[in-house]
PDB file of C-alpha atoms in Angstrom:
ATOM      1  CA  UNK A   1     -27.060 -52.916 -37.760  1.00  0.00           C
ATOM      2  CA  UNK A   2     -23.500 -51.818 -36.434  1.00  0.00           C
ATOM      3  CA  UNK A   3     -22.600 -51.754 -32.684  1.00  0.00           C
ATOM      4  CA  UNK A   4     -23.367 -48.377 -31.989  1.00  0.00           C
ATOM      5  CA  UNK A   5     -27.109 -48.777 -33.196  1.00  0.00           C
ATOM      6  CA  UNK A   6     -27.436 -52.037 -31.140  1.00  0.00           C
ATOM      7  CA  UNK A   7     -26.156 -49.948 -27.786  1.00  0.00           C
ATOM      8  CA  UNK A   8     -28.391 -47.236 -28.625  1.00  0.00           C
ATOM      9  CA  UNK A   9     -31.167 -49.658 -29.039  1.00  0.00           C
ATOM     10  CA  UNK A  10     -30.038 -51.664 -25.352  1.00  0.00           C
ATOM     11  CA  UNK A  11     -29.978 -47.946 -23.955  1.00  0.00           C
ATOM     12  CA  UNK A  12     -33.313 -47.117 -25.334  1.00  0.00           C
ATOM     13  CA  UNK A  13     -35.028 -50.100 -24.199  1.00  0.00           C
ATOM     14  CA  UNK A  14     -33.350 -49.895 -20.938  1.00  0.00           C
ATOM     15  CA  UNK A  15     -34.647 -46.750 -20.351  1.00  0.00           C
ATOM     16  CA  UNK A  16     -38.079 -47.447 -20.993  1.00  0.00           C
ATOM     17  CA  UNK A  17     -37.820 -50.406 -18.972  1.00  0.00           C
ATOM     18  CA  UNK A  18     -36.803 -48.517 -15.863  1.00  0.00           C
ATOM     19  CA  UNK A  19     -39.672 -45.577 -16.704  1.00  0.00           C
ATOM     20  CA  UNK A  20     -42.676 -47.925 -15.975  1.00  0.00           C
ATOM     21  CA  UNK A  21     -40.399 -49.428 -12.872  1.00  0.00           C
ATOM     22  CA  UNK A  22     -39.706 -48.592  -9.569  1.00  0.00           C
ATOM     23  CA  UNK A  23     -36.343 -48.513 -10.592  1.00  0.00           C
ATOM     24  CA  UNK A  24     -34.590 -45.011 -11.276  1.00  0.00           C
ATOM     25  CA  UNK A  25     -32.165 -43.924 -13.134  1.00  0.00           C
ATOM     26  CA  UNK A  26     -31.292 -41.157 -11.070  1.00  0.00           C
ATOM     27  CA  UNK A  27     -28.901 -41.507  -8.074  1.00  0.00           C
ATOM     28  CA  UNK A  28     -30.241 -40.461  -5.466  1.00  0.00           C
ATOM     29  CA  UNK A  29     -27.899 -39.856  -2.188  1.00  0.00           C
ATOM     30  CA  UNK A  30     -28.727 -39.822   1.611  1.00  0.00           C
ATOM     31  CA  UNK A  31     -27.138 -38.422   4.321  1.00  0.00           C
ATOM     32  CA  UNK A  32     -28.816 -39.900   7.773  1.00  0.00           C
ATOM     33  CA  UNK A  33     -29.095 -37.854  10.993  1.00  0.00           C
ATOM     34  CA  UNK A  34     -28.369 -39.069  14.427  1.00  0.00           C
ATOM     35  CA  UNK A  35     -31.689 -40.511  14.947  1.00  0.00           C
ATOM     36  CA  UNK A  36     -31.286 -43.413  12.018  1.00  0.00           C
ATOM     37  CA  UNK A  37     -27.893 -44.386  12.261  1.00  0.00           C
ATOM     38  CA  UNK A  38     -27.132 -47.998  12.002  1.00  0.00           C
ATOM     39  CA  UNK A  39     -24.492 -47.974  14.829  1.00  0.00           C
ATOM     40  CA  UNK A  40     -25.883 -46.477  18.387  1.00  0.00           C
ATOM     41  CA  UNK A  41     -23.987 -43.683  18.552  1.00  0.00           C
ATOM     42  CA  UNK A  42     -24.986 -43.706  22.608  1.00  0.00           C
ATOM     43  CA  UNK A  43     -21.388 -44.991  23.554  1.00  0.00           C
ATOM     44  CA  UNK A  44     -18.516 -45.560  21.002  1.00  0.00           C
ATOM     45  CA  UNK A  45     -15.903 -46.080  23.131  1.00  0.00           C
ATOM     46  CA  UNK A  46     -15.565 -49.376  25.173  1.00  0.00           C
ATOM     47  CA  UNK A  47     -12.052 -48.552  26.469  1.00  0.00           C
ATOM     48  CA  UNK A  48     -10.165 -46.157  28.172  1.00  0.00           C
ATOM     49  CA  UNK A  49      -9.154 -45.450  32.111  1.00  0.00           C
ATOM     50  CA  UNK A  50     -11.488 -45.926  35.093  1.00  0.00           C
ATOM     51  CA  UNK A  51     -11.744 -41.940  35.061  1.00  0.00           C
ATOM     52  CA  UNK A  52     -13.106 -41.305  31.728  1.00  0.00           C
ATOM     53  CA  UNK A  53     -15.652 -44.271  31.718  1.00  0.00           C
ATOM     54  CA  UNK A  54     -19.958 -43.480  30.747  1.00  0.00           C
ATOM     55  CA  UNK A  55     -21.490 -41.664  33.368  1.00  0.00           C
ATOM     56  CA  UNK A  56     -24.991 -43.219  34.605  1.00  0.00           C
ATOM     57  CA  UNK A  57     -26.876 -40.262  32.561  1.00  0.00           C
ATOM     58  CA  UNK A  58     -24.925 -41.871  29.341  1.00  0.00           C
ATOM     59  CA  UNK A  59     -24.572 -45.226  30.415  1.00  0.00           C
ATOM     60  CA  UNK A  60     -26.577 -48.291  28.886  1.00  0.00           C
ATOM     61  CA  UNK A  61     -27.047 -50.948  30.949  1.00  0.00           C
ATOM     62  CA  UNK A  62     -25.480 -54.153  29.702  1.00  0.00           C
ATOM     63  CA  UNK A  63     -23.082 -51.734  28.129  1.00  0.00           C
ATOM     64  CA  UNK A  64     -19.433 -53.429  28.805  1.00  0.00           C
ATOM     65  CA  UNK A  65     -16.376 -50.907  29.571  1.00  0.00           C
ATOM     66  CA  UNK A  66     -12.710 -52.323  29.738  1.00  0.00           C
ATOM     67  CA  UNK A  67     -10.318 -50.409  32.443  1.00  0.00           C
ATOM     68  CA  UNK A  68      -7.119 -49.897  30.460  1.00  0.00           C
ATOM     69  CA  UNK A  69      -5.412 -48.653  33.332  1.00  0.00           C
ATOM     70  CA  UNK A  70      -6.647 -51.265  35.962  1.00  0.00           C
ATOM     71  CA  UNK A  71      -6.936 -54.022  33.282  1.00  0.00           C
ATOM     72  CA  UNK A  72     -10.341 -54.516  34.517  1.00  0.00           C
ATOM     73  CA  UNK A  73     -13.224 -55.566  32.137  1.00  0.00           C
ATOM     74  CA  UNK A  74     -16.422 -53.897  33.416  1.00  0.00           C
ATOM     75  CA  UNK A  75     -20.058 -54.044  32.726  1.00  0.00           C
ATOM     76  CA  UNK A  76     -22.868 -51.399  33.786  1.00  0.00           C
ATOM     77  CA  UNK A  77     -26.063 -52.453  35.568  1.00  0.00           C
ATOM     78  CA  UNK A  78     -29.142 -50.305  36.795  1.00  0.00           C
ATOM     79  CA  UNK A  79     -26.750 -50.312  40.759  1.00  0.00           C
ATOM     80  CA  UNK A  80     -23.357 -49.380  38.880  1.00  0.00           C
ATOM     81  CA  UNK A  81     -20.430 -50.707  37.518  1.00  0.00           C
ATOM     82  CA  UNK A  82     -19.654 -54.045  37.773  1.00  0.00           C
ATOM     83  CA  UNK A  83     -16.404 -56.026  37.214  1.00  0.00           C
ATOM     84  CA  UNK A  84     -15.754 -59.602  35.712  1.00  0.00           C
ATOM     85  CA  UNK A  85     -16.375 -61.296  38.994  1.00  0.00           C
ATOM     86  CA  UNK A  86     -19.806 -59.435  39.642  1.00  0.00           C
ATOM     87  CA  UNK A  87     -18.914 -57.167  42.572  1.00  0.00           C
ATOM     88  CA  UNK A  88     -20.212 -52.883  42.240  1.00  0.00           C
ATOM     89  CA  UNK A  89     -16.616 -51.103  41.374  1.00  0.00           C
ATOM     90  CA  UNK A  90     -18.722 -47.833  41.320  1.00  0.00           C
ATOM     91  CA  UNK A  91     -21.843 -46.619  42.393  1.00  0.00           C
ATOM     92  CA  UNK A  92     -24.109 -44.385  39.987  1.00  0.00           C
ATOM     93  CA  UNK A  93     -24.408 -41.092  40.770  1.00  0.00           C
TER      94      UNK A  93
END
């Protein structure tokens, strides 16, 4: 037996292998939708001025926010916006 007949041999038994698996020899490709994406897509951004920060409607509580124009970091609860030291730095509305 040469080379090539031993690779075709591999390949065949490969391939019969994989045809009583779960296994495919196909690729198969996915493309996910909003709803099963790995990352939340609910807020991406954790940065930018006081202005431009989650409203409530978008806003996850827990979620943390950092004031690049105030330099303060913030964190949003069910009352609002909270700073580092735990005081409301804006109401929901």
């Amino acid at each position: 037996m040469n080379e090539e007949d031993i690779k075709n041999l591999i390949n065949k038994r490969i391939s019969e292998i994989m045809s009583g698996s779960a296994f495919s020899m196909r690729k198969l490709t996915d493309i996910p939708t909003d709803a099963l994406q790995v990352v939340p897509r609910k807020y991406v951004t954790n940065n930018g001025t006081v202005a431009n920060r989650p409203v409530s409607s978008v806003a996850v509580v827990g979620q943390p926010y950092y004031a690049t124009d105030t330099f303060i970091p913030m964190t949003y609860s069910a009352e609002g916006w909270r700073n580092g030291s735990g005081s409301i730095v804006a109401l929901n509305n």
